[in-house]
Tab-separated table of C-alpha atoms in Angstrom:
chain	number	residue	atom	x	y	z
A	1	MET	CA	65.869	110.495	31.447
A	2	THR	CA	63.515	112.440	29.181
A	3	ARG	CA	59.895	113.130	29.692
A	4	ASP	CA	57.578	111.200	27.402
A	5	ARG	CA	54.734	113.645	26.838
A	6	ARG	CA	52.450	111.007	25.446
A	7	SER	CA	52.746	108.585	28.339
A	8	GLY	CA	52.842	111.430	30.942
A	9	GLY	CA	55.807	109.787	32.708
A	10	ASP	CA	59.599	109.692	32.806
A	11	ALA	CA	61.134	107.087	30.368
A	12	PRO	CA	64.322	106.496	28.661
A	13	ALA	CA	64.540	108.408	25.380
A	14	GLY	CA	63.115	106.357	22.448
A	15	THR	CA	61.099	103.999	24.714
A	16	PRO	CA	58.125	102.851	22.570
A	17	ARG	CA	54.865	104.085	24.046
A	18	ARG	CA	53.368	100.650	23.668
A	19	ARG	CA	56.056	99.117	25.809
A	20	LEU	CA	55.215	101.801	28.569
A	21	LEU	CA	51.509	100.908	28.377
A	22	ALA	CA	52.093	97.266	28.488
A	23	ALA	CA	54.610	97.410	31.377
A	24	ALA	CA	52.027	99.491	33.440
A	25	ALA	CA	48.891	97.474	32.508
A	26	LEU	CA	49.937	93.828	31.928
A	27	ALA	CA	50.512	91.078	34.391
A	28	PRO	CA	53.873	89.154	34.728
A	29	VAL	CA	54.858	86.399	32.524
A	30	LEU	CA	52.550	83.369	32.543
A	31	ALA	CA	53.902	80.943	35.212
A	32	GLY	CA	57.230	82.717	34.873
A	33	SER	CA	57.873	81.161	31.503
A	34	GLY	CA	57.380	84.294	29.281
A	35	ALA	CA	55.740	81.958	26.497
A	36	LEU	CA	52.595	80.034	25.687
A	37	PRO	CA	52.879	76.407	26.761
A	38	GLY	CA	54.434	74.195	24.085
A	39	VAL	CA	55.547	77.026	21.780
A	40	ALA	CA	58.922	76.471	20.065
A	41	ARG	CA	61.390	79.186	20.692
A	42	ALA	CA	63.052	79.304	17.265
A	43	ALA	CA	61.675	81.852	14.910
A	44	PRO	CA	60.194	79.997	11.705
A	45	ALA	CA	60.607	81.272	8.174
A	46	LEU	CA	57.498	83.103	7.279
A	47	PRO	CA	55.326	82.064	4.168
A	48	GLY	CA	56.593	84.523	1.606
A	49	ALA	CA	59.624	85.461	3.588
A	50	PRO	CA	61.462	86.806	0.558
A	51	ARG	CA	58.896	89.517	0.228
A	52	ARG	CA	60.605	92.669	1.527
A	53	ALA	CA	59.291	96.207	2.364
A	54	ALA	CA	61.039	99.243	1.092
A	55	GLY	CA	63.767	100.072	3.657
A	56	THR	CA	63.889	96.732	5.289
A	57	ALA	CA	67.015	95.617	3.425
A	58	ALA	CA	68.770	98.608	4.514
A	59	ARG	CA	68.027	98.063	8.035
A	60	ASP	CA	69.120	94.558	7.839
A	61	ALA	CA	72.572	95.740	6.376
A	62	ASP	CA	73.030	98.010	9.393
A	63	PRO	CA	74.055	95.883	12.378
A	64	ALA	CA	73.094	98.825	14.615
A	65	ALA	CA	69.548	99.139	13.226
A	66	PRO	CA	66.695	97.341	15.079
A	67	GLN	CA	66.031	93.866	13.538
A	68	PRO	CA	62.377	92.809	13.069
A	69	SER	CA	60.905	90.277	15.336
A	70	HIS	CA	59.388	87.243	13.836
A	71	PRO	CA	56.103	85.564	14.769
A	72	LEU	CA	56.512	81.960	16.094
A	73	THR	CA	54.459	79.002	14.960
A	74	THR	CA	51.717	78.036	17.246
A	75	THR	CA	48.776	75.513	17.526
A	76	ASP	CA	45.151	76.076	18.730
A	77	ALA	CA	46.256	74.185	21.862
A	78	ASP	CA	48.796	76.839	22.691
A	79	TRP	CA	46.099	79.463	23.002
A	80	GLN	CA	43.676	77.534	25.250
A	81	GLY	CA	44.167	80.007	27.999
A	82	VAL	CA	43.283	82.850	25.644
A	83	ALA	CA	40.080	80.955	24.483
A	84	ASP	CA	39.159	80.396	28.097
A	85	ALA	CA	39.552	84.026	29.006
A	86	LEU	CA	37.627	85.127	26.072
A	87	GLY	CA	34.863	82.597	26.391
A	88	ARG	CA	35.273	81.793	22.694
A	89	THR	CA	37.339	79.581	20.574
A	90	GLY	CA	39.310	80.816	17.635
A	91	ARG	CA	41.767	78.987	15.264
A	92	VAL	CA	45.380	79.389	14.162
A	93	MET	CA	45.816	81.001	10.633
A	94	ALA	CA	48.859	80.521	8.511
A	95	GLY	CA	50.480	78.838	11.483
A	96	THR	CA	51.165	81.825	13.434
A	97	VAL	CA	48.013	84.074	14.060
A	98	TYR	CA	45.334	83.002	16.564
A	99	ARG	CA	42.136	84.724	15.309
A	100	VAL	CA	38.880	84.974	17.147
A	101	GLY	CA	35.604	86.424	15.790
A	102	PHE	CA	32.834	88.154	17.766
A	103	PRO	CA	29.908	88.591	15.513
A	104	ARG	CA	27.328	91.288	16.545
A	105	ARG	CA	24.322	88.874	16.077
A	106	ASP	CA	22.467	91.193	18.385
A	107	LEU	CA	22.309	93.991	15.895
A	108	HIS	CA	19.747	94.677	13.259
A	109	VAL	CA	21.515	97.114	10.983
A	110	VAL	CA	19.939	98.435	7.704
A	111	SER	CA	22.004	100.324	5.181
A	112	GLN	CA	20.393	101.598	1.969
A	113	GLY	CA	17.473	99.353	2.505
A	114	ILE	CA	19.562	96.188	2.962
A	115	THR	CA	19.702	94.349	6.272
A	116	ILE	CA	23.374	93.781	6.940
A	117	GLN	CA	24.409	90.245	7.876
A	118	PRO	CA	27.176	89.992	10.752
A	119	GLY	CA	29.667	88.299	8.352
A	120	LEU	CA	29.352	91.140	5.945
A	121	ALA	CA	30.426	94.016	8.170
A	122	LEU	CA	29.375	93.546	11.818
A	123	SER	CA	31.874	91.066	13.226
A	124	SER	CA	34.535	92.252	15.692
A	125	TYR	CA	37.687	90.218	15.763
A	126	ALA	CA	41.108	89.765	17.611
A	127	ALA	CA	44.327	88.402	16.219
A	128	PHE	CA	46.855	87.135	18.688
A	129	THR	CA	50.478	86.686	17.573
A	130	LEU	CA	53.514	85.452	19.734
A	131	TYR	CA	56.811	86.795	18.636
A	132	ASP	CA	60.397	85.725	19.220
A	133	ASP	CA	60.972	88.686	21.598
A	134	ARG	CA	58.590	86.672	23.872
A	135	GLN	CA	55.835	89.355	23.534
A	136	THR	CA	52.446	88.608	22.481
A	137	VAL	CA	50.736	91.200	20.254
A	138	VAL	CA	46.929	91.450	19.918
A	139	ARG	CA	45.295	93.727	17.069
A	140	GLY	CA	41.932	93.796	16.001
A	141	ASP	CA	38.512	95.646	15.495
A	142	LEU	CA	35.542	96.133	17.718
A	143	VAL	CA	32.129	96.790	16.213
A	144	VAL	CA	30.008	99.054	18.649
A	145	ILE	CA	26.895	101.169	18.404
A	146	GLU	CA	27.277	104.790	19.114
A	147	ALA	CA	25.861	104.420	22.626
A	148	GLU	CA	28.704	101.854	23.473
A	149	LEU	CA	31.684	103.848	21.930
A	150	GLN	CA	32.814	105.793	24.774
A	151	ARG	CA	32.409	103.039	27.407
A	152	ALA	CA	34.244	100.648	25.082
A	153	THR	CA	37.062	103.226	24.617
A	154	ASP	CA	37.527	103.829	28.323
A	155	THR	CA	37.701	100.088	29.064
A	156	LEU	CA	40.327	99.602	26.356
A	157	HIS	CA	42.366	102.330	27.765
A	158	ALA	CA	42.023	101.058	31.362
A	159	HIS	CA	43.459	97.678	30.242
A	160	GLY	CA	46.514	99.234	28.521
A	161	PHE	CA	45.093	99.003	24.854
A	162	GLU	CA	45.704	101.610	22.299
A	163	GLN	CA	42.932	102.740	19.767
A	164	THR	CA	44.568	103.037	16.328
A	165	ALA	CA	41.426	103.962	14.227
A	166	ILE	CA	37.788	105.016	14.765
A	167	HIS	CA	35.688	105.121	11.690
A	168	LYS	CA	32.728	103.644	9.781
A	169	HIS	CA	32.481	100.877	7.350
A	170	LEU	CA	29.118	101.734	5.838
A	171	LEU	CA	27.390	104.790	4.462
A	172	ALA	CA	24.139	105.805	5.952
A	173	HIS	CA	22.760	103.205	8.243
A	174	GLU	CA	20.597	102.581	11.366
A	175	PRO	CA	21.547	102.240	14.089
A	176	ASP	CA	24.719	104.159	13.988
A	177	VAL	CA	27.632	101.717	14.258
A	178	TRP	CA	31.307	102.447	14.628
A	179	TRP	CA	34.409	100.379	14.227
A	180	THR	CA	37.435	100.841	16.538
A	181	HIS	CA	40.748	99.339	15.949
A	182	PHE	CA	42.926	98.398	18.841
A	183	HIS	CA	46.584	97.201	19.656
A	184	ALA	CA	48.127	95.869	22.888
A	185	ALA	CA	51.393	94.071	23.546
A	186	GLY	CA	52.888	92.162	26.580
A	187	PRO	CA	54.326	89.056	27.855
A	188	ASP	CA	51.121	87.366	29.191
A	189	ALA	CA	48.575	86.458	26.328
A	190	VAL	CA	45.895	85.477	28.849
A	191	GLU	CA	46.080	89.026	30.571
A	192	LEU	CA	45.706	90.679	27.136
A	193	ALA	CA	42.572	88.389	26.557
A	194	ARG	CA	41.123	89.389	29.914
A	195	GLY	CA	41.466	93.064	29.013
A	196	LEU	CA	39.875	92.375	25.605
A	197	LYS	CA	37.044	90.443	27.310
A	198	ALA	CA	36.347	93.413	29.561
A	199	ALA	CA	36.061	95.693	26.629
A	200	LEU	CA	33.631	93.148	24.901
A	201	ASP	CA	31.557	93.074	28.086
A	202	SER	CA	31.228	96.764	28.017
A	203	THR	CA	29.085	96.150	24.868
A	204	ALA	CA	26.089	94.036	24.079
A	205	THR	CA	28.238	91.700	22.109
A	206	PRO	CA	26.461	88.229	22.442
A	207	PRO	CA	28.136	85.040	23.719
A	208	ALA	CA	29.572	82.571	21.166
A	209	VAL	CA	27.290	80.108	19.367
A	210	ALA	CA	28.296	77.025	17.408
A	211	ALA	CA	28.624	77.692	13.677
A	212	PRO	CA	26.554	75.384	11.544
A	213	ALA	CA	28.584	72.434	10.190
A	214	THR	CA	27.703	73.380	6.522
A	215	PRO	CA	27.367	77.032	5.571
A	216	PRO	CA	24.271	77.977	3.742
A	217	PRO	CA	24.262	77.840	-0.069
A	218	LEU	CA	25.181	80.863	-2.026
A	219	ASP	CA	22.839	82.309	-4.696
A	220	LEU	CA	25.748	83.716	-6.538
A	221	GLU	CA	27.764	82.697	-9.735
A	222	THR	CA	30.783	81.896	-7.702
A	223	ALA	CA	32.825	80.278	-10.496
A	224	ALA	CA	32.448	83.281	-12.667
A	225	MET	CA	33.220	85.613	-9.839
A	226	ASP	CA	36.391	83.583	-9.097
A	227	ALA	CA	37.331	83.850	-12.643
A	228	ALA	CA	37.002	87.622	-12.612
A	229	LEU	CA	38.993	87.980	-9.552
A	230	GLY	CA	41.634	85.429	-10.374
A	231	THR	CA	41.222	83.471	-7.101
A	232	THR	CA	38.730	81.365	-5.172
A	233	GLY	CA	36.575	82.906	-2.574
A	234	THR	CA	35.247	81.174	0.586
A	235	ASN	CA	31.776	80.672	1.766
A	236	ASP	CA	32.020	82.191	5.385
A	237	GLY	CA	28.760	81.474	7.002
A	238	GLY	CA	26.781	82.715	3.859
A	239	ILE	CA	29.110	85.476	2.810
A	240	TYR	CA	31.315	84.934	-0.008
A	241	LYS	CA	34.929	86.430	0.767
A	242	TYR	CA	38.164	86.977	-1.021
A	243	SER	CA	41.342	88.055	0.669
A	244	PHE	CA	44.583	89.669	-0.888
A	245	ALA	CA	47.670	90.143	1.077
A	246	ARG	CA	50.434	92.684	0.652
A	247	ARG	CA	53.459	91.211	-1.245
A	248	GLU	CA	56.159	93.187	0.845
A	249	THR	CA	56.918	92.580	4.436
A	250	VAL	CA	54.873	94.829	6.835
A	251	THR	CA	56.194	95.616	10.282
A	252	ASP	CA	54.749	97.444	13.303
A	253	GLU	CA	57.346	98.626	15.769
A	254	HIS	CA	59.763	96.255	14.242
A	255	ARG	CA	57.557	93.261	14.508
A	256	ILE	CA	56.537	91.543	11.187
A	257	LEU	CA	52.788	91.492	10.695
A	258	PRO	CA	51.401	88.286	9.007
A	259	SER	CA	48.497	88.948	6.774
A	260	ALA	CA	46.052	87.358	9.181
A	261	THR	CA	46.444	89.982	11.606
A	262	GLY	CA	44.363	92.325	9.230
A	263	VAL	CA	46.996	93.574	6.711
A	264	THR	CA	44.818	92.314	3.805
A	265	THR	CA	42.230	93.597	1.264
A	266	VAL	CA	38.885	91.978	1.954
A	267	LEU	CA	35.975	91.794	-0.478
A	268	ALA	CA	32.684	90.387	1.092
A	269	PHE	CA	29.585	89.607	-0.938
A	270	GLN	CA	26.213	89.155	0.675
A	271	PRO	CA	23.821	87.402	-1.595
A	272	LEU	CA	20.520	89.276	-2.231
A	273	GLY	CA	18.904	86.765	-4.589
A	274	GLY	CA	18.940	86.142	-8.279
A	275	GLY	CA	22.784	86.501	-8.486
A	276	ARG	CA	22.823	89.918	-7.005
A	277	ALA	CA	24.869	90.893	-3.982
A	278	ALA	CA	25.823	93.777	-1.627
A	279	VAL	CA	29.565	94.045	-1.483
A	280	ASN	CA	31.627	95.602	1.349
A	281	GLY	CA	35.102	95.482	2.601
A	282	ASP	CA	38.328	97.283	2.372
A	283	PHE	CA	41.465	97.752	0.385
A	284	VAL	CA	44.918	97.925	1.975
A	285	MET	CA	47.160	100.451	0.063
A	286	THR	CA	50.448	102.204	0.169
A	287	ALA	CA	50.229	106.020	-0.410
A	288	HIS	CA	51.034	105.936	-4.106
A	289	GLU	CA	48.298	103.378	-4.681
A	290	VAL	CA	45.456	105.307	-3.017
A	291	GLN	CA	44.254	107.398	-5.923
A	292	ASP	CA	44.385	104.677	-8.600
A	293	VAL	CA	42.185	102.484	-6.150
A	294	LEU	CA	39.685	105.146	-5.366
A	295	THR	CA	39.489	106.019	-9.166
A	296	ALA	CA	39.033	102.381	-10.141
A	297	LEU	CA	36.234	101.919	-7.457
A	298	ARG	CA	34.291	104.876	-8.806
A	299	ALA	CA	34.842	103.854	-12.469
A	300	GLY	CA	33.208	100.589	-11.522
A	301	GLY	CA	30.247	102.298	-10.028
A	302	LEU	CA	31.183	101.416	-6.277
A	303	SER	CA	30.784	103.929	-3.544
A	304	VAL	CA	33.752	104.926	-1.343
A	305	ILE	CA	33.068	105.300	2.352
A	306	GLU	CA	36.300	105.894	4.296
A	307	LEU	CA	39.868	106.542	3.736
A	308	HIS	CA	42.023	106.048	6.845
A	309	ASN	CA	44.845	104.077	8.783
A	310	HIS	CA	44.224	100.849	10.672
A	311	GLY	CA	47.722	101.184	12.649
A	312	LEU	CA	49.895	103.833	13.964
A	313	MET	CA	53.444	102.518	13.534
A	314	ASP	CA	53.293	100.297	10.380
A	315	GLU	CA	56.058	100.317	7.756
A	316	PRO	CA	55.356	100.838	4.958
A	317	ARG	CA	52.641	103.178	5.939
A	318	LEU	CA	49.414	101.592	4.967
A	319	PHE	CA	46.092	103.175	4.207
A	320	TYR	CA	42.615	101.452	3.883
A	321	THR	CA	39.578	102.450	2.076
A	322	HIS	CA	36.158	100.987	2.697
A	323	PHE	CA	33.652	100.606	-0.216
A	324	TRP	CA	30.044	99.531	-0.987
A	325	GLY	CA	28.174	98.299	-4.132
A	326	VAL	CA	24.996	96.552	-5.014
A	327	ASP	CA	24.712	94.745	-8.447
A	328	ASP	CA	25.052	91.332	-10.070
A	329	GLY	CA	27.958	89.556	-8.300
A	330	VAL	CA	29.911	89.000	-11.418
A	331	VAL	CA	29.660	92.635	-12.444
A	332	LEU	CA	30.896	93.699	-8.978
A	333	ALA	CA	33.720	91.096	-9.021
A	334	ARG	CA	34.905	92.480	-12.568
A	335	ALA	CA	34.729	96.058	-11.289
A	336	LEU	CA	36.721	95.256	-8.116
A	337	ARG	CA	39.246	93.347	-10.011
A	338	THR	CA	40.549	96.689	-11.452
A	339	ALA	CA	40.985	98.057	-8.057
A	340	VAL	CA	42.826	94.876	-6.803
A	341	ASP	CA	45.224	95.181	-9.770
A	342	ALA	CA	46.122	98.709	-8.728
A	343	THR	CA	47.654	97.438	-5.469
A	344	ASP	CA	50.713	95.154	-4.913
A	345	THR	CA	48.780	92.379	-3.475
A	346	ALA	CA	48.127	88.677	-3.947
A	347	PRO	CA	45.939	85.891	-2.481
A	348	PRO	CA	47.459	84.778	0.882
A	349	ASP	CA	49.717	81.806	0.932
């Protein structure tokens, strides 16, 4: 036995810290099954499975090397217990990730004279994924005001969650808002959801409300923006969004991360009238791409906000940079295209 200094206890050498936390904090397997009801046990082929991260092929060639766990295909019905525990309904994305949003509709945040809509930068989220090792992983991001940050931090820790990043997504703004990323794993998805609900309840995050059947119209030249970025955006509650996923396989502690868990570049445009927009979001990059992206953003007149990681154990190591700009939507899209082209990404399958 060796002493694991990070966990403060005795553990076999090489035991992942997250497994220690999960074993200490998470409840037994749901109804003794170790799986969500109705979930198939065979690991499906992932969309884009031929994409490989650097070093993955070498691990696969070595029988002694840990093999990556694959996410299992699930349906919305499989996650009903999670929805009940959270008091909110999400949806399965790309067949494998149950994603739930928690917009901070209670906040009135102003940055550089612009009132920030929740869909632009003020929506917490959680992404649940069931793996073929019978573990559920939840990753996500909580939006908290400064007065809530320490309380939310303590609640996450009390329920076995790791914080993997704490930073800002906006430049000068009132009130002060922070974003904290989290990660937890365990055999009981509902217990994970209960821990997350406790963290949400430590903040003033409001309860869920039904989304309008039809999103509001966009005062943007979306066709020209789509042409500039080479893909079609989505009207997400009045915010026009684009997403670009990493082409290579990304893992975290030997579990393959689908892009819907947050391993994406996101460009979000909030209409300001007359075709103008405020744009915010973040780029996902490997180390060798960082400087090219930062240079492209600045050359396009965009402000850079943060450079950081969202995870602790990802492979390849990924970095994220948040940005901001206000201009004609098409002008912004053309500037962002240069930065997108500096990364090995593509619209999700």
